[in-house]
Amino acid sequence: MKTGVILEELEQGVQRLPSLSLVVQEVLRLLDRDDADFAAIEHKLSQDQALAARVLRVANSPFYGMPREITSIHEATVLLGTHTIRNVVTTAGIIGLFPPEAGGALDRVGLWQHAIGVGVASQVLGRRVGLERETAFTAGLLHDIGKLVLDTLFEPLYRRVVRRCAEADLPFIEAEREVLGIDHAEVGRRVAEHWRLPPVIVAAVAGHHAPGDAPEAAVVHVADAMTRALEIGNGGCDRVPAPDEAAWRRLGLGEQEALACLREIDALNRSANLFL
């Protein structure tokens, strides 16, 4: 398939992408309010059984160490708080559009585990540049969304990308450009703009392989490298890329700071799979 045809089909495919469910959108809108109405949030969560079950699963995880089972959405929202509820709802909403059990060239369960890991790592690293924690998590979660779109639209070609990456020991993004004429970071930018996400998230997704001067892109770039080093999930390629030195400096990471961040990321990710 010629590059021009691929790009034309890609543009049409991005425009056809569905939005988040109405329940997810409404819960996120309620969480955005300074005076978050927990009764209204609980009511909305209760309208989506799968979403409610996910919230309860996180609340009952060993990470929170509750002495008894949490059985109500009310108890779960009080225990978890707005930050964690937002992360669970955001993750559930986006994963619902690209379910882990769907087939494709990629290990989607592994890819989502990796994406959630990068979201968690971005929260940890984002503190160093004053990046708001929910923004950091969402940017990390979505950094590889372009892979899922490409795998959905062009599965046979994407299998060639995976093979080329393995056989030639190429970085995944270079194999994409070679086979498709475009890479997942650029596709992710188009998806983020289509969903009308904030510019800071668009910049992070677009620049997570070449962060330049964007601090949010530097956060996700280093978070991606740390998550790969910790072998959290499967980003589609076994290579652990060396972090961009400018991005590393922007985060002010010395050896001890980096090790402390790695330990924190590793500990937090032990419960992150519950988001799936």
mmCIF file of C-alpha atoms in Angstrom:
data_model
loop_
_atom_site.group_PDB
_atom_site.id
_atom_site.type_symbol
_atom_site.label_atom_id
_atom_site.label_comp_id
_atom_site.label_asym_id
_atom_site.label_seq_id
_atom_site.Cartn_x
_atom_site.Cartn_y
_atom_site.Cartn_z
ATOM 1 C CA MET A 1 0.000 0.000 0.000
ATOM 2 C CA LYS A 2 1.422 3.398 -0.993
ATOM 3 C CA THR A 3 2.131 6.022 1.649
ATOM 4 C CA GLY A 4 -0.385 8.442 0.156
ATOM 5 C CA VAL A 5 -3.168 5.873 0.407
ATOM 6 C CA ILE A 6 -2.156 5.010 3.983
ATOM 7 C CA LEU A 7 -2.260 8.665 5.036
ATOM 8 C CA GLU A 8 -5.641 9.189 3.385
ATOM 9 C CA GLU A 9 -7.142 6.108 5.071
ATOM 10 C CA LEU A 10 -5.541 7.161 8.374
ATOM 11 C CA GLU A 11 -7.152 10.597 8.243
ATOM 12 C CA GLN A 12 -10.551 9.042 7.587
ATOM 13 C CA GLY A 13 -10.005 6.496 10.365
ATOM 14 C CA VAL A 14 -9.088 9.143 12.932
ATOM 15 C CA GLN A 15 -12.181 11.160 12.062
ATOM 16 C CA ARG A 16 -14.325 8.057 12.646
ATOM 17 C CA LEU A 17 -12.913 7.399 16.122
ATOM 18 C CA PRO A 18 -15.661 7.429 18.758
ATOM 19 C CA SER A 19 -15.589 9.714 21.759
ATOM 20 C CA LEU A 20 -15.582 8.579 25.384
ATOM 21 C CA SER A 21 -18.913 7.252 26.654
ATOM 22 C CA LEU A 22 -21.412 9.780 27.993
ATOM 23 C CA VAL A 23 -21.103 8.378 31.525
ATOM 24 C CA VAL A 24 -17.316 8.716 31.480
ATOM 25 C CA GLN A 25 -17.539 12.256 30.082
ATOM 26 C CA GLU A 26 -20.059 13.247 32.749
ATOM 27 C CA VAL A 27 -18.008 11.774 35.623
ATOM 28 C CA LEU A 28 -14.897 13.582 34.393
ATOM 29 C CA ARG A 29 -16.869 16.832 34.105
ATOM 30 C CA LEU A 30 -18.078 16.456 37.702
ATOM 31 C CA LEU A 31 -14.539 15.698 38.884
ATOM 32 C CA ASP A 32 -13.271 18.867 37.192
ATOM 33 C CA ARG A 33 -15.364 21.039 39.507
ATOM 34 C CA ASP A 34 -13.638 22.640 42.489
ATOM 35 C CA ASP A 35 -16.618 21.654 44.658
ATOM 36 C CA ALA A 36 -16.860 18.059 43.432
ATOM 37 C CA ASP A 37 -20.287 16.636 44.243
ATOM 38 C CA PHE A 38 -19.563 13.098 45.451
ATOM 39 C CA ALA A 39 -23.239 12.132 45.512
ATOM 40 C CA ALA A 40 -23.572 13.047 41.825
ATOM 41 C CA ILE A 41 -20.290 11.238 40.994
ATOM 42 C CA GLU A 42 -21.476 8.098 42.794
ATOM 43 C CA HIS A 43 -24.815 8.245 40.973
ATOM 44 C CA LYS A 44 -23.132 8.483 37.574
ATOM 45 C CA LEU A 45 -20.652 5.698 38.351
ATOM 46 C CA SER A 46 -23.528 3.457 39.377
ATOM 47 C CA GLN A 47 -25.035 3.854 35.884
ATOM 48 C CA ASP A 48 -22.099 1.958 34.350
ATOM 49 C CA GLN A 49 -21.692 -1.467 35.965
ATOM 50 C CA ALA A 50 -18.322 -2.202 34.399
ATOM 51 C CA LEU A 51 -16.949 1.159 35.514
ATOM 52 C CA ALA A 52 -18.345 0.744 39.025
ATOM 53 C CA ALA A 53 -16.805 -2.731 39.269
ATOM 54 C CA ARG A 54 -13.419 -1.357 38.257
ATOM 55 C CA VAL A 55 -13.587 1.339 40.958
ATOM 56 C CA LEU A 56 -14.488 -1.277 43.592
ATOM 57 C CA ARG A 57 -11.662 -3.561 42.429
ATOM 58 C CA VAL A 58 -9.120 -0.777 42.936
ATOM 59 C CA ALA A 59 -10.578 0.129 46.350
ATOM 60 C CA ASN A 60 -10.284 -3.501 47.476
ATOM 61 C CA SER A 61 -6.714 -3.940 46.287
ATOM 62 C CA PRO A 62 -3.951 -4.828 48.787
ATOM 63 C CA PHE A 63 -2.452 -1.405 48.022
ATOM 64 C CA TYR A 64 -5.091 0.221 50.263
ATOM 65 C CA GLY A 65 -4.980 -2.494 52.915
ATOM 66 C CA MET A 66 -8.583 -2.216 54.047
ATOM 67 C CA PRO A 67 -9.507 -4.621 56.878
ATOM 68 C CA ARG A 68 -12.851 -5.460 55.245
ATOM 69 C CA GLU A 69 -14.310 -5.597 51.755
ATOM 70 C CA ILE A 70 -15.490 -2.302 50.243
ATOM 71 C CA THR A 71 -18.873 -3.058 48.717
ATOM 72 C CA SER A 72 -20.381 0.351 47.900
ATOM 73 C CA ILE A 73 -19.424 3.016 45.411
ATOM 74 C CA HIS A 74 -19.845 5.593 48.188
ATOM 75 C CA GLU A 75 -17.180 3.941 50.351
ATOM 76 C CA ALA A 76 -14.886 3.486 47.350
ATOM 77 C CA THR A 77 -15.039 7.124 46.240
ATOM 78 C CA VAL A 78 -14.367 8.363 49.796
ATOM 79 C CA LEU A 79 -11.405 5.981 50.134
ATOM 80 C CA LEU A 80 -9.861 6.602 46.725
ATOM 81 C CA GLY A 81 -10.441 10.350 46.417
ATOM 82 C CA THR A 82 -10.908 12.405 43.281
ATOM 83 C CA HIS A 83 -7.380 11.926 41.876
ATOM 84 C CA THR A 84 -7.519 8.123 41.785
ATOM 85 C CA ILE A 85 -11.168 8.070 40.683
ATOM 86 C CA ARG A 86 -10.250 10.305 37.754
ATOM 87 C CA ASN A 87 -7.368 8.018 36.763
ATOM 88 C CA VAL A 88 -9.576 4.904 36.958
ATOM 89 C CA VAL A 89 -12.381 6.516 34.951
ATOM 90 C CA THR A 90 -10.031 7.976 32.322
ATOM 91 C CA THR A 91 -8.272 4.637 31.897
ATOM 92 C CA ALA A 92 -11.519 2.680 31.685
ATOM 93 C CA GLY A 93 -13.017 5.090 29.170
ATOM 94 C CA ILE A 94 -10.060 4.991 26.802
ATOM 95 C CA ILE A 95 -9.402 1.260 27.147
ATOM 96 C CA GLY A 96 -13.064 0.724 26.282
ATOM 97 C CA LEU A 97 -12.372 2.170 22.830
ATOM 98 C CA PHE A 98 -9.414 -0.205 22.245
ATOM 99 C CA PRO A 99 -10.159 -3.265 24.429
ATOM 100 C CA PRO A 100 -7.220 -5.449 25.513
ATOM 101 C CA GLU A 101 -8.940 -8.613 24.300
ATOM 102 C CA ALA A 102 -9.161 -7.336 20.709
ATOM 103 C CA GLY A 103 -6.855 -9.058 18.266
ATOM 104 C CA GLY A 104 -4.089 -7.376 16.322
ATOM 105 C CA ALA A 105 -0.384 -7.309 15.664
ATOM 106 C CA LEU A 106 0.324 -6.056 19.195
ATOM 107 C CA ASP A 107 0.007 -7.664 22.602
ATOM 108 C CA ARG A 108 -2.771 -5.297 23.683
ATOM 109 C CA VAL A 109 -2.870 -6.410 27.301
ATOM 110 C CA GLY A 110 0.868 -5.797 27.527
ATOM 111 C CA LEU A 111 0.562 -2.490 25.702
ATOM 112 C CA TRP A 112 -2.122 -1.233 28.102
ATOM 113 C CA GLN A 113 -0.062 -2.394 31.085
ATOM 114 C CA HIS A 114 2.814 -0.381 29.658
ATOM 115 C CA ALA A 115 0.592 2.645 28.999
ATOM 116 C CA ILE A 116 -0.781 2.642 32.549
ATOM 117 C CA GLY A 117 2.769 2.241 33.837
ATOM 118 C CA VAL A 118 3.903 5.287 31.867
ATOM 119 C CA GLY A 119 0.886 7.188 33.208
ATOM 120 C CA VAL A 120 1.895 6.383 36.784
ATOM 121 C CA ALA A 121 5.558 7.173 36.071
ATOM 122 C CA SER A 122 4.571 10.481 34.472
ATOM 123 C CA GLN A 123 2.736 11.445 37.661
ATOM 124 C CA VAL A 124 5.871 10.739 39.706
ATOM 125 C CA LEU A 125 8.188 12.635 37.335
ATOM 126 C CA GLY A 126 5.690 15.415 36.589
ATOM 127 C CA ARG A 127 6.067 16.738 40.127
ATOM 128 C CA ARG A 128 9.583 17.792 39.212
ATOM 129 C CA VAL A 129 8.349 20.301 36.613
ATOM 130 C CA GLY A 130 5.041 21.269 38.218
ATOM 131 C CA LEU A 131 2.901 19.238 35.810
ATOM 132 C CA GLU A 132 -0.597 18.726 37.227
ATOM 133 C CA ARG A 133 -0.948 15.083 38.251
ATOM 134 C CA GLU A 134 -4.090 14.192 36.270
ATOM 135 C CA THR A 135 -2.640 15.835 33.160
ATOM 136 C CA ALA A 136 0.597 13.901 33.630
ATOM 137 C CA PHE A 137 -1.246 10.596 34.030
ATOM 138 C CA THR A 138 -3.438 11.138 30.965
ATOM 139 C CA ALA A 139 -0.461 12.175 28.829
ATOM 140 C CA GLY A 140 1.446 9.061 29.853
ATOM 141 C CA LEU A 141 -1.565 6.813 29.401
ATOM 142 C CA LEU A 142 -2.132 8.106 25.858
ATOM 143 C CA HIS A 143 1.472 8.336 24.699
ATOM 144 C CA ASP A 144 1.188 5.187 22.529
ATOM 145 C CA ILE A 145 -2.432 5.631 21.441
ATOM 146 C CA GLY A 146 -1.158 6.008 17.879
ATOM 147 C CA LYS A 147 0.043 2.387 17.952
ATOM 148 C CA LEU A 148 -3.454 1.171 18.740
ATOM 149 C CA VAL A 149 -4.967 3.245 15.947
ATOM 150 C CA LEU A 150 -2.403 2.011 13.413
ATOM 151 C CA ASP A 151 -2.824 -1.593 14.575
ATOM 152 C CA THR A 152 -6.600 -1.274 14.235
ATOM 153 C CA LEU A 153 -6.580 0.348 10.793
ATOM 154 C CA PHE A 154 -3.609 -1.427 9.190
ATOM 155 C CA GLU A 155 -3.120 -4.731 11.025
ATOM 156 C CA PRO A 156 -1.322 -6.646 8.208
ATOM 157 C CA LEU A 157 1.100 -3.763 7.654
ATOM 158 C CA TYR A 158 1.591 -3.348 11.387
ATOM 159 C CA ARG A 159 2.604 -6.999 11.634
ATOM 160 C CA ARG A 160 5.360 -6.097 9.172
ATOM 161 C CA VAL A 161 6.385 -3.237 11.488
ATOM 162 C CA VAL A 162 6.671 -5.645 14.434
ATOM 163 C CA ARG A 163 8.689 -8.145 12.368
ATOM 164 C CA ARG A 164 10.944 -5.440 10.950
ATOM 165 C CA CYS A 165 11.643 -4.089 14.418
ATOM 166 C CA ALA A 166 12.631 -7.545 15.682
ATOM 167 C CA GLU A 167 14.583 -8.736 12.650
ATOM 168 C CA ALA A 168 16.584 -5.562 12.023
ATOM 169 C CA ASP A 169 16.830 -4.515 15.695
ATOM 170 C CA LEU A 170 15.313 -1.169 14.758
ATOM 171 C CA PRO A 171 13.642 1.253 17.147
ATOM 172 C CA PHE A 172 9.891 0.714 16.763
ATOM 173 C CA ILE A 173 9.285 4.266 15.567
ATOM 174 C CA GLU A 174 11.856 3.842 12.757
ATOM 175 C CA ALA A 175 10.247 0.576 11.634
ATOM 176 C CA GLU A 176 6.883 2.380 11.495
ATOM 177 C CA ARG A 177 8.282 5.149 9.313
ATOM 178 C CA GLU A 178 9.963 2.635 7.024
ATOM 179 C CA VAL A 179 6.849 0.481 6.501
ATOM 180 C CA LEU A 180 4.038 3.041 6.821
ATOM 181 C CA GLY A 181 5.610 6.412 6.110
ATOM 182 C CA ILE A 182 4.308 7.755 9.447
ATOM 183 C CA ASP A 183 4.874 6.971 13.132
ATOM 184 C CA HIS A 184 2.667 6.491 16.173
ATOM 185 C CA ALA A 185 3.700 9.784 17.802
ATOM 186 C CA GLU A 186 2.356 11.757 14.841
ATOM 187 C CA VAL A 187 -0.780 9.606 14.724
ATOM 188 C CA GLY A 188 -1.216 10.127 18.465
ATOM 189 C CA ARG A 189 -1.043 13.881 17.943
ATOM 190 C CA ARG A 190 -3.829 13.689 15.380
ATOM 191 C CA VAL A 191 -5.965 11.546 17.697
ATOM 192 C CA ALA A 192 -5.426 13.892 20.665
ATOM 193 C CA GLU A 193 -6.396 16.886 18.528
ATOM 194 C CA HIS A 194 -9.460 15.025 17.189
ATOM 195 C CA TRP A 195 -10.557 14.388 20.784
ATOM 196 C CA ARG A 196 -9.903 18.078 21.559
ATOM 197 C CA LEU A 197 -7.568 17.275 24.419
ATOM 198 C CA PRO A 198 -5.648 20.110 26.105
ATOM 199 C CA PRO A 199 -2.587 21.371 24.179
ATOM 200 C CA VAL A 200 -0.235 20.182 26.933
ATOM 201 C CA ILE A 201 -1.399 16.574 26.377
ATOM 202 C CA VAL A 202 -1.204 16.940 22.585
ATOM 203 C CA ALA A 203 2.397 18.169 22.937
ATOM 204 C CA ALA A 204 3.343 15.330 25.292
ATOM 205 C CA VAL A 205 1.907 12.640 23.018
ATOM 206 C CA ALA A 206 3.429 14.157 19.877
ATOM 207 C CA GLY A 207 6.855 14.706 21.422
ATOM 208 C CA HIS A 208 7.396 11.705 23.641
ATOM 209 C CA HIS A 209 10.190 10.415 21.366
ATOM 210 C CA ALA A 210 11.655 13.853 20.577
ATOM 211 C CA PRO A 211 10.730 16.093 23.514
ATOM 212 C CA GLY A 212 12.599 19.218 22.466
ATOM 213 C CA ASP A 213 11.820 22.107 24.825
ATOM 214 C CA ALA A 214 8.412 20.843 25.990
ATOM 215 C CA PRO A 215 8.581 19.869 29.693
ATOM 216 C CA GLU A 216 5.463 17.703 29.442
ATOM 217 C CA ALA A 217 7.034 15.740 26.568
ATOM 218 C CA ALA A 218 10.254 15.374 28.590
ATOM 219 C CA VAL A 219 8.241 13.892 31.467
ATOM 220 C CA VAL A 220 6.540 11.267 29.280
ATOM 221 C CA HIS A 221 9.787 10.539 27.404
ATOM 222 C CA VAL A 222 11.695 9.711 30.582
ATOM 223 C CA ALA A 223 8.658 7.943 32.083
ATOM 224 C CA ASP A 224 8.526 5.697 29.001
ATOM 225 C CA ALA A 225 12.210 4.813 29.341
ATOM 226 C CA MET A 226 11.893 4.082 33.076
ATOM 227 C CA THR A 227 8.795 1.938 32.554
ATOM 228 C CA ARG A 228 10.621 -0.097 29.908
ATOM 229 C CA ALA A 229 13.649 -0.448 32.191
ATOM 230 C CA LEU A 230 11.332 -1.820 34.911
ATOM 231 C CA GLU A 231 9.815 -4.224 32.329
ATOM 232 C CA ILE A 232 6.267 -3.033 33.019
ATOM 233 C CA GLY A 233 3.994 -4.285 30.259
ATOM 234 C CA ASN A 234 4.987 -4.504 26.612
ATOM 235 C CA GLY A 235 5.406 -1.378 24.517
ATOM 236 C CA GLY A 236 5.672 -3.372 21.296
ATOM 237 C CA CYS A 237 9.462 -3.624 21.264
ATOM 238 C CA ASP A 238 11.972 -4.997 23.780
ATOM 239 C CA ARG A 239 14.499 -2.213 23.272
ATOM 240 C CA VAL A 240 15.072 0.119 26.228
ATOM 241 C CA PRO A 241 15.873 3.474 24.589
ATOM 242 C CA ALA A 242 18.492 5.728 26.140
ATOM 243 C CA PRO A 243 16.670 8.820 27.446
ATOM 244 C CA ASP A 244 17.284 12.116 25.698
ATOM 245 C CA GLU A 245 19.973 13.900 27.731
ATOM 246 C CA ALA A 246 18.225 17.276 27.510
ATOM 247 C CA ALA A 247 14.991 15.723 28.830
ATOM 248 C CA TRP A 248 16.911 14.113 31.685
ATOM 249 C CA ARG A 249 18.518 17.451 32.586
ATOM 250 C CA ARG A 250 15.183 19.268 32.371
ATOM 251 C CA LEU A 251 13.840 16.970 35.084
ATOM 252 C CA GLY A 252 16.925 17.567 37.230
ATOM 253 C CA LEU A 253 17.543 13.868 37.739
ATOM 254 C CA GLY A 254 20.788 12.866 39.361
ATOM 255 C CA GLU A 255 21.595 9.224 40.016
ATOM 256 C CA GLN A 256 20.021 9.117 43.477
ATOM 257 C CA GLU A 257 16.911 11.018 42.377
ATOM 258 C CA ALA A 258 16.463 8.670 39.423
ATOM 259 C CA LEU A 259 16.778 5.581 41.638
ATOM 260 C CA ALA A 260 14.243 7.014 44.093
ATOM 261 C CA CYS A 261 11.815 7.673 41.226
ATOM 262 C CA LEU A 262 12.300 4.136 39.892
ATOM 263 C CA ARG A 263 11.526 2.651 43.307
ATOM 264 C CA GLU A 264 8.384 4.777 43.666
ATOM 265 C CA ILE A 265 7.189 3.936 40.138
ATOM 266 C CA ASP A 266 7.790 0.226 40.710
ATOM 267 C CA ALA A 267 5.840 0.271 43.992
ATOM 268 C CA LEU A 268 2.885 2.205 42.562
ATOM 269 C CA ASN A 269 2.634 -0.037 39.518
ATOM 270 C CA ARG A 270 2.061 -3.122 41.633
ATOM 271 C CA SER A 271 -1.563 -2.011 41.944
ATOM 272 C CA ALA A 272 -1.878 -0.215 38.588
ATOM 273 C CA ASN A 273 -2.967 -3.340 36.678
ATOM 274 C CA LEU A 274 -6.214 -3.165 38.617
ATOM 275 C CA PHE A 275 -7.113 -0.254 36.319
ATOM 276 C CA LEU A 276 -7.430 -2.737 33.414
#
